[in-house]
């Protein structure tokens, strides 16, 4: 039986005092990166109720220019929803967009009817319409929400927001926290400030995936963070871009990655760079070893996901760290973060072969799974209680971030090599020519569950499929 075991936090957590929880960051250290927060309309402390209005507004993303952005509640990214594990979330979606939409709660293990896939789990919400989402958050972690109708266009135009589910037993010593939503936008090359149409460049661009030229962090172009030197930070990163992979680097600094998509990992990892495919999240600690009153760019470094992803491309600045003039101050002792995770038992697993495919040359362009575009595909039939072992092979000469709705999985290996740490994921990179094996326990919540490439141009071009999970 799969158990999400409680956190094991070894180290400083028992010695936690009110004093150690207080940050000594300058008051406005994160002012430029602060996220708008959703308003809780329900007085019950365990119910978070809010309204999200999807609408188009003009925002000044690039100095002196207005961009029509598709937003939730007029802000980019959409408001931060922050709840505790076990809380109930109720969201009233109102659609003031020119087209139908839904909200999908990426990474949340929720009832099928709340998953936000139009035609499969709910009707699309037409312009002027509304829909009420209502579910319990069973897992702590860094999640996000976005539409699942005309997804490449709607996500690309700005519809995404962060959803944090806190585990109240996590110690504050993990670091001074920042939630960082990474995204990009493709603006008109003539400089009008307007967004390019979602189908700009035709099939060739769809095959590569459309990356924006304007890199945004929490909706801002190269914002500045003004931390105190020496203080440990905890970054909760979300890649909300529809195509762009993020590889983050900071000169002379390393990251301690403590978690991924679905909560903390079994053990921390020391990394010089952090990579997130579209859809993925990462939870990292950063010991800021820069001197006071100094500046360091946080860089986007090209990541090889196939031809055109690294050739003739250079690094870009995502945001800038500018330490305050205050004397450096070290953080309380760093906790060792770990989590007791059991490997999924695959002895009885049903094998499933999943080929990521492209239509043959000389036929109309589409992408697919096992040679069939999503719209024509037959669902994979699974019964509640089944464990499945999926072998996902990439036949297209570009990498694909493979995402499964409603259930976590464990990656067994990539080209035969097991991942460095055990953790729950909902999105995994399938590099060019690679084979990734993953284990999923479909142990509850029957219904139609989608899986797809999270390069949303690819998903919309057909790289998606369905699991029909049957009750007994
Ligand atoms: Cu973020 Cu269907 O996914
Ligand atoms: Cu999802
Ligand atoms: Cu893809």
Coordinates of C-alpha atoms and ligand atoms in Angstrom, one line a residue:
X1 CA 0.0 0.0 0.0
X2 CA 1.3 3.4 -1.0
X3 CA 1.8 5.6 2.0
X4 CA 2.7 9.3 2.0
X5 CA 4.7 9.1 5.2
X6 CA 5.1 12.1 7.5
X7 CA 8.1 14.3 7.1
X8 CA 11.2 13.5 8.9
X9 CA 13.0 16.7 9.7
X10 CA 16.2 16.0 11.5
X11 CA 18.2 18.8 13.0
X12 CA 17.2 22.2 14.2
X13 CA 13.5 21.8 14.1
X14 CA 12.9 21.0 17.8
X15 CA 15.1 24.0 18.8
X16 CA 12.8 26.3 16.9
X17 CA 12.0 29.5 18.8
X18 CA 10.1 32.6 18.0
X19 CA 13.4 34.4 17.7
X20 CA 14.8 32.1 15.0
X21 CA 11.6 32.4 12.9
X22 CA 11.9 36.1 12.6
X23 CA 13.6 37.2 9.4
X24 CA 16.2 40.0 9.5
X25 CA 15.8 40.7 5.9
X26 CA 15.4 44.5 5.1
X27 CA 11.6 45.3 5.1
X28 CA 11.3 45.6 1.4
X29 CA 13.8 43.0 0.3
X30 CA 11.2 41.2 -1.8
X31 CA 9.0 44.1 -2.7
X32 CA 9.5 43.8 -6.5
X33 CA 8.8 40.1 -6.4
X34 CA 5.9 40.0 -3.9
X35 CA 2.9 38.1 -5.2
X36 CA -0.6 39.3 -5.0
X37 CA -2.5 37.0 -2.7
X38 CA -6.0 35.6 -3.1
X39 CA -8.5 36.8 -0.5
X40 CA -10.1 34.1 1.7
X41 CA -13.9 34.8 1.8
X42 CA -14.6 32.1 4.3
X43 CA -14.1 32.7 8.1
X44 CA -13.5 28.9 8.7
X45 CA -9.7 28.5 9.1
X46 CA -9.8 25.2 7.3
X47 CA -11.8 26.4 4.3
X48 CA -10.2 28.8 1.8
X49 CA -12.8 30.3 -0.5
X50 CA -12.0 32.8 -3.2
X51 CA -13.1 34.1 -6.6
X52 CA -11.0 34.1 -9.7
X53 CA -12.2 36.2 -12.6
X54 CA -10.5 35.3 -15.9
X55 CA -10.2 38.5 -17.9
X56 CA -8.0 40.5 -20.3
X57 CA -6.3 43.6 -18.9
X58 CA -3.6 45.9 -20.1
X59 CA -0.4 45.7 -18.1
X60 CA 2.9 47.5 -18.4
X61 CA 5.4 44.5 -18.7
X62 CA 7.9 46.4 -20.8
X63 CA 8.6 50.0 -19.7
X64 CA 6.4 52.5 -21.6
X65 CA 4.3 49.8 -23.4
X66 CA 1.0 48.3 -22.7
X67 CA 0.4 44.6 -23.3
X68 CA -3.0 42.9 -23.4
X69 CA -2.6 40.1 -20.9
X70 CA -5.0 37.3 -20.0
X71 CA -5.2 37.2 -16.3
X72 CA -6.9 36.0 -13.2
X73 CA -8.2 39.0 -11.3
X74 CA -6.2 41.4 -13.4
X75 CA -2.8 40.4 -12.0
X76 CA 0.2 38.5 -13.5
X77 CA 0.7 35.8 -12.3
X78 CA -2.7 35.0 -10.9
X79 CA -3.1 35.5 -7.1
X80 CA -1.1 33.2 -4.8
X81 CA -3.5 30.7 -3.1
X82 CA -1.9 29.5 0.1
X83 CA -3.5 26.9 2.3
X84 CA -2.5 24.2 4.7
X85 CA -2.4 20.5 4.0
X86 CA -5.9 19.0 4.6
X87 CA -7.7 22.3 4.0
X88 CA -10.6 22.6 1.7
X89 CA -10.3 25.0 -1.3
X90 CA -13.4 26.5 -3.0
X91 CA -12.8 28.7 -6.0
X92 CA -15.5 30.5 -8.0
X93 CA -14.3 30.9 -11.5
X94 CA -15.9 33.6 -13.6
X95 CA -15.1 33.7 -17.3
X96 CA -14.8 37.2 -18.7
X97 CA -12.5 36.1 -21.5
X98 CA -13.5 36.1 -25.2
X99 CA -13.4 32.3 -25.2
X100 CA -14.3 29.2 -23.1
X101 CA -11.9 28.3 -20.3
X102 CA -11.5 26.0 -17.2
X103 CA -9.0 25.8 -14.3
X104 CA -6.8 22.7 -13.9
X105 CA -5.1 22.3 -10.6
X106 CA -1.7 21.0 -11.6
X107 CA -0.3 18.3 -9.3
X108 CA -3.3 18.1 -7.0
X109 CA -4.7 14.7 -6.2
X110 CA -8.3 15.8 -6.4
X111 CA -11.6 14.2 -7.4
X112 CA -11.9 13.7 -11.1
X113 CA -14.8 16.1 -11.5
X114 CA -12.6 19.0 -10.2
X115 CA -9.7 18.4 -12.6
X116 CA -10.7 21.0 -15.1
X117 CA -10.5 19.2 -18.4
X118 CA -13.3 20.4 -20.7
X119 CA -15.4 17.7 -22.3
X120 CA -13.9 15.0 -20.0
X121 CA -14.3 16.1 -16.4
X122 CA -16.6 19.2 -16.8
X123 CA -18.2 21.3 -19.5
X124 CA -16.0 24.2 -20.8
X125 CA -17.0 27.5 -19.1
X126 CA -18.3 29.7 -21.8
X127 CA -17.7 33.5 -21.8
X128 CA -20.0 35.0 -19.2
X129 CA -20.2 31.6 -17.4
X130 CA -18.9 30.4 -14.1
X131 CA -17.9 27.2 -12.4
X132 CA -17.3 26.3 -8.8
X133 CA -14.2 24.2 -7.8
X134 CA -14.4 22.6 -4.4
X135 CA -11.9 20.0 -3.1
X136 CA -9.5 19.1 -0.3
X137 CA -5.7 19.5 -0.6
X138 CA -4.3 16.1 0.5
X139 CA -0.6 16.9 0.0
X140 CA 1.9 19.6 0.9
X141 CA 3.9 21.1 -1.9
X142 CA 4.4 23.8 -4.5
X143 CA 1.6 23.5 -7.1
X144 CA 0.0 25.8 -9.6
X145 CA -3.2 26.4 -11.6
X146 CA -3.9 27.1 -15.2
X147 CA -6.6 26.7 -17.9
X148 CA -7.1 23.4 -19.8
X149 CA -8.9 24.9 -22.8
X150 CA -6.9 26.2 -25.8
X151 CA -4.1 25.7 -23.3
X152 CA -1.1 26.9 -25.4
X153 CA -2.8 30.2 -26.2
X154 CA -4.4 30.8 -22.8
X155 CA -1.3 29.9 -20.6
X156 CA 1.0 31.7 -23.1
X157 CA -1.1 34.8 -22.8
X158 CA -0.8 34.9 -19.0
X159 CA -3.3 32.6 -17.3
X160 CA -1.4 30.8 -14.5
X161 CA -1.0 31.2 -10.8
X162 CA 0.8 29.6 -7.8
X163 CA -0.9 27.3 -5.3
X164 CA 1.0 26.5 -2.1
X165 CA 0.0 23.9 0.3
X166 CA 1.9 24.2 3.6
X167 CA 2.9 21.5 6.0
X168 CA 2.7 23.3 9.3
X169 CA 5.5 21.1 10.7
X170 CA 8.2 22.5 8.4
X171 CA 10.7 24.6 10.3
X172 CA 11.2 28.3 9.4
X173 CA 14.9 27.6 9.3
X174 CA 14.6 26.3 5.8
X175 CA 15.1 29.9 4.8
X176 CA 13.5 33.2 4.0
X177 CA 10.9 32.1 1.5
X178 CA 10.2 33.3 -2.0
X179 CA 7.7 31.9 -4.4
X180 CA 9.0 32.4 -7.9
X181 CA 6.7 31.9 -10.9
X182 CA 8.9 31.7 -14.1
X183 CA 7.2 32.5 -17.4
X184 CA 7.9 34.1 -20.7
X185 CA 5.9 36.0 -23.3
X186 CA 6.3 36.4 -27.1
X187 CA 5.9 40.1 -27.9
X188 CA 5.5 41.7 -31.3
X189 CA 9.0 42.1 -32.9
X190 CA 8.0 45.6 -34.1
X191 CA 7.8 46.8 -30.5
X192 CA 4.1 47.5 -30.1
X193 CA 4.2 45.7 -26.8
X194 CA 1.4 43.4 -27.9
X195 CA 1.6 39.6 -27.7
X196 CA 2.2 37.5 -30.8
X197 CA -0.7 35.3 -31.9
X198 CA -0.6 31.8 -30.4
X199 CA -0.1 30.2 -33.8
X200 CA 2.7 32.5 -35.0
X201 CA 5.1 30.7 -37.2
X202 CA 2.8 27.8 -38.1
X203 CA 3.6 24.1 -37.8
X204 CA 7.4 24.5 -37.6
X205 CA 7.1 26.6 -34.5
X206 CA 4.5 24.2 -33.0
X207 CA 7.1 21.4 -33.5
X208 CA 9.8 23.3 -31.7
X209 CA 7.3 24.9 -29.2
X210 CA 6.9 28.7 -28.9
X211 CA 9.2 30.3 -26.4
X212 CA 8.7 33.9 -25.4
X213 CA 11.3 36.6 -25.8
X214 CA 10.3 38.4 -22.6
X215 CA 11.3 36.6 -19.5
X216 CA 9.2 37.2 -16.5
X217 CA 9.6 36.4 -12.8
X218 CA 6.4 36.9 -10.9
X219 CA 5.2 38.8 -13.9
X220 CA 8.1 41.3 -13.8
X221 CA 10.9 41.9 -16.3
X222 CA 14.3 41.6 -14.5
X223 CA 13.1 42.6 -11.0
X224 CA 15.6 43.2 -8.2
X225 CA 15.7 41.3 -5.0
X226 CA 17.4 43.1 -2.1
X227 CA 18.3 40.5 0.5
X228 CA 20.7 40.7 3.4
X229 CA 24.0 39.0 2.7
X230 CA 24.5 35.6 4.4
X231 CA 20.8 34.9 5.1
X232 CA 19.6 31.6 3.8
X233 CA 16.7 31.7 1.3
X234 CA 14.3 29.1 0.2
X235 CA 13.0 29.5 -3.4
X236 CA 9.9 27.7 -4.4
X237 CA 10.2 27.7 -8.2
X238 CA 7.3 27.0 -10.7
X239 CA 7.9 26.8 -14.4
X240 CA 4.7 28.2 -15.9
X241 CA 6.0 28.8 -19.4
X242 CA 4.3 26.8 -22.1
X243 CA 7.6 25.7 -23.8
X244 CA 10.7 27.1 -22.2
X245 CA 12.9 24.9 -20.1
X246 CA 14.6 26.9 -17.2
X247 CA 18.1 26.1 -16.2
X248 CA 19.0 28.5 -13.4
X249 CA 22.6 29.4 -12.4
X250 CA 24.2 31.9 -10.0
X251 CA 27.9 32.6 -10.2
X252 CA 29.7 31.1 -7.3
X253 CA 26.6 29.7 -5.6
X254 CA 25.1 26.3 -5.4
X255 CA 21.6 25.2 -4.6
X256 CA 20.4 22.6 -2.2
X257 CA 17.4 21.1 -3.8
X258 CA 15.1 19.7 -1.2
X259 CA 11.9 19.0 -3.1
X260 CA 10.4 18.7 -6.6
X261 CA 6.9 18.6 -8.0
X262 CA 5.0 17.0 -5.1
X263 CA 6.6 17.8 -1.8
X264 CA 10.0 17.2 -0.4
X265 CA 12.4 14.6 -1.8
X266 CA 13.7 11.7 0.2
X267 CA 17.1 13.5 0.6
X268 CA 18.6 16.8 -0.4
X269 CA 20.8 17.3 -3.5
X270 CA 23.6 19.8 -3.9
X271 CA 23.4 21.3 -7.4
X272 CA 25.2 24.0 -9.3
X273 CA 22.2 24.5 -11.6
X274 CA 18.5 23.8 -11.2
X275 CA 16.5 22.6 -14.2
X276 CA 12.7 22.8 -14.6
X277 CA 10.8 21.7 -17.6
X278 CA 7.4 23.4 -18.3
X279 CA 5.0 22.3 -15.5
X280 CA 7.7 21.3 -13.0
X281 CA 8.4 22.8 -9.6
X282 CA 11.6 22.8 -7.5
X283 CA 12.1 23.7 -3.8
X284 CA 15.7 24.9 -3.2
X285 CA 17.7 26.4 -0.4
X286 CA 20.4 28.9 -1.2
X287 CA 23.1 30.0 1.2
X288 CA 23.8 33.5 0.0
X289 CA 27.6 33.8 0.1
X290 CA 27.8 37.2 -1.5
X291 CA 29.3 40.2 0.3
X292 CA 27.0 43.1 1.4
X293 CA 26.2 45.8 -1.2
X294 CA 27.1 43.6 -4.1
X295 CA 25.1 42.5 -7.2
X296 CA 24.6 39.1 -8.9
X297 CA 22.4 38.2 -11.8
X298 CA 20.3 35.1 -11.6
X299 CA 20.8 33.6 -15.1
X300 CA 18.8 31.6 -17.5
X301 CA 21.2 29.2 -19.1
X302 CA 20.2 27.5 -22.4
X303 CA 19.3 23.8 -21.9
X304 CA 19.6 21.2 -24.6
X305 CA 16.1 20.0 -25.4
X306 CA 16.8 19.4 -29.1
X307 CA 17.9 21.4 -32.1
X308 CA 17.5 25.1 -31.8
X309 CA 17.4 25.1 -28.0
X310 CA 21.1 25.9 -27.5
X311 CA 22.5 26.8 -30.9
X312 CA 23.2 30.6 -31.2
X313 CA 21.5 31.2 -27.9
X314 CA 23.0 33.0 -25.0
X315 CA 22.3 33.3 -21.3
X316 CA 19.8 35.8 -20.1
X317 CA 19.2 37.5 -16.7
X318 CA 16.0 36.5 -14.9
X319 CA 16.3 38.7 -12.0
X320 CA 19.0 40.5 -10.0
X321 CA 20.2 40.0 -6.5
X322 CA 21.5 43.2 -4.9
X323 CA 22.5 42.6 -1.3
X324 CA 21.7 45.4 1.1
X325 CA 24.5 47.5 2.8
X326 CA 23.5 45.9 6.2
X327 CA 26.3 43.7 7.7
X328 CA 26.1 40.0 6.6
X329 CA 24.2 37.9 9.0
X330 CA 24.1 34.1 9.1
X331 CA 20.9 32.1 9.4
X332 CA 20.1 29.7 12.1
X333 CA 21.7 26.2 11.7
X334 CA 20.6 24.6 8.5
X335 CA 18.2 21.7 9.0
X336 CA 18.8 18.5 7.3
X337 CA 15.6 17.9 5.3
X338 CA 14.5 14.5 4.4
X339 CA 11.3 12.5 3.9
X340 CA 10.5 8.9 4.4
X341 CA 9.4 7.6 1.1
X342 CA 8.7 4.0 0.1
X343 CA 9.4 2.9 -3.5
X344 CA 6.3 1.9 -5.3
X345 CA 6.0 -1.9 -5.4
X346 CA 6.0 -2.9 -9.0
X347 CA 5.9 -6.6 -8.7
X348 CA 2.3 -6.8 -9.8
X349 CA 2.4 -3.8 -12.2
X350 CA 0.8 -3.8 -15.6
X351 CA 3.2 -2.7 -18.3
X352 CA 2.2 0.0 -20.7
X353 CA 4.4 1.2 -23.6
X354 CA 3.9 4.8 -24.5
X355 CA 5.6 6.2 -27.6
X356 CA 5.8 9.9 -28.1
X357 CA 5.3 10.3 -31.9
X358 CA 5.1 12.7 -34.8
X359 CA 3.0 12.3 -38.0
X360 CA 5.0 10.7 -40.8
X361 CA 6.6 13.0 -43.4
X362 CA 4.3 13.9 -46.2
X363 CA 1.1 13.7 -44.1
X364 CA -0.5 16.7 -42.3
X365 CA 1.4 17.7 -39.2
X366 CA 0.3 16.4 -35.9
X367 CA 1.9 14.9 -32.8
X368 CA 0.6 11.9 -31.0
X369 CA 1.0 9.1 -28.6
X370 CA 1.6 5.6 -30.1
X371 CA 1.0 7.2 -33.5
X372 CA -2.4 8.6 -32.7
X373 CA -3.2 12.3 -32.0
X374 CA -5.0 12.8 -28.7
X375 CA -8.4 13.6 -30.2
X376 CA -8.6 10.2 -31.9
X377 CA -7.0 8.1 -29.2
X378 CA -8.6 5.3 -27.2
X379 CA -8.1 5.7 -23.5
X380 CA -5.9 3.3 -21.6
X381 CA -8.2 1.1 -19.4
X382 CA -7.2 0.8 -15.8
X383 CA -9.0 -0.4 -12.7
X384 CA -8.8 1.2 -9.3
X385 CA -6.1 -0.5 -7.3
X386 CA -3.8 -1.2 -10.3
X387 CA -0.2 -0.3 -10.3
X388 CA 1.1 0.6 -13.8
X389 CA 4.7 0.6 -15.1
X390 CA 4.9 3.0 -18.0
X391 CA 7.7 2.9 -20.4
X392 CA 7.7 6.2 -22.2
X393 CA 9.9 6.5 -25.3
X394 CA 10.6 9.6 -27.2
X395 CA 10.6 9.2 -31.0
X396 CA 10.5 12.9 -31.8
X397 CA 13.9 14.8 -32.0
X398 CA 12.9 17.2 -29.3
X399 CA 12.5 16.6 -25.6
X400 CA 9.0 16.3 -24.0
X401 CA 8.0 17.0 -20.4
X402 CA 5.5 14.2 -19.8
X403 CA 2.8 15.1 -17.3
X404 CA 0.1 12.9 -15.7
X405 CA -3.0 14.4 -14.1
X406 CA -4.4 13.5 -10.7
X407 CA -1.7 11.0 -9.6
X408 CA 1.9 11.2 -8.6
X409 CA 4.5 8.8 -10.0
X410 CA 8.0 7.7 -9.2
X411 CA 10.6 7.7 -12.0
X412 CA 12.3 4.3 -12.0
X413 CA 15.0 5.2 -14.5
X414 CA 16.0 7.3 -17.5
X415 CA 17.8 5.2 -20.1
X416 CA 18.3 2.7 -17.4
X417 CA 19.8 5.1 -14.9
X418 CA 17.8 5.6 -11.7
X419 CA 17.2 9.3 -10.6
X420 CA 19.6 10.6 -7.9
X421 CA 16.8 10.9 -5.2
X422 CA 13.5 9.3 -4.6
X423 CA 10.6 11.7 -4.9
X424 CA 7.1 12.1 -6.2
X425 CA 6.7 13.7 -9.5
X426 CA 3.8 14.6 -11.9
X427 CA 6.0 15.9 -14.7
X428 CA 9.2 14.3 -16.0
X429 CA 11.5 15.2 -18.9
X430 CA 11.8 12.6 -21.7
X431 CA 15.0 13.7 -23.5
X432 CA 15.6 13.1 -27.2
X433 CA 15.7 9.4 -28.0
X434 CA 15.3 8.6 -24.3
X435 CA 13.3 5.9 -22.5
X436 CA 11.8 6.8 -19.1
X437 CA 10.2 4.2 -16.9
X438 CA 7.8 5.4 -14.3
X439 CA 5.5 3.7 -11.7
X440 CA 2.0 4.9 -10.9
X441 CA -0.5 3.6 -8.5
X442 CA -4.0 4.2 -9.7
X443 CA -5.4 3.4 -6.2
X444 CA -8.4 5.7 -5.9
X445 CA -10.5 8.3 -7.6
X446 CA -12.0 6.7 -10.8
X447 CA -12.7 8.9 -13.9
X448 CA -11.0 10.1 -17.1
X449 CA -7.5 11.3 -16.3
X450 CA -5.4 13.0 -18.9
X451 CA -1.6 12.7 -19.6
X452 CA 0.3 14.9 -22.0
X453 CA 3.4 16.7 -23.0
X454 CA 3.6 20.0 -21.0
X455 CA 5.0 21.9 -23.9
X456 CA 1.5 23.1 -24.5
X457 CA 2.0 23.6 -28.2
X458 CA 2.8 19.9 -28.4
X459 CA -0.2 18.9 -26.3
X460 CA -2.5 21.0 -28.5
X461 CA -0.9 19.4 -31.6
X462 CA -2.0 16.0 -30.3
X463 CA 0.5 14.7 -27.8
X464 CA -2.0 13.8 -25.2
X465 CA -3.9 10.7 -24.0
X466 CA -6.3 9.5 -21.4
X467 CA -6.5 6.9 -18.7
X468 CA -10.0 5.6 -18.1
X469 CA -9.8 4.6 -14.5
X470 CA -12.7 2.2 -13.6
X471 CA -14.2 1.7 -10.2
X472 CA -14.5 -2.0 -9.2
Ligands
LIG1 CU1 -0.4 21.5 -16.1 CU2 -2.8 19.0 -18.1 O1 -1.6 20.3 -17.1
LIG2 CU1 -1.9 18.7 -14.6
LIG3 CU1 6.4 17.8 -26.3

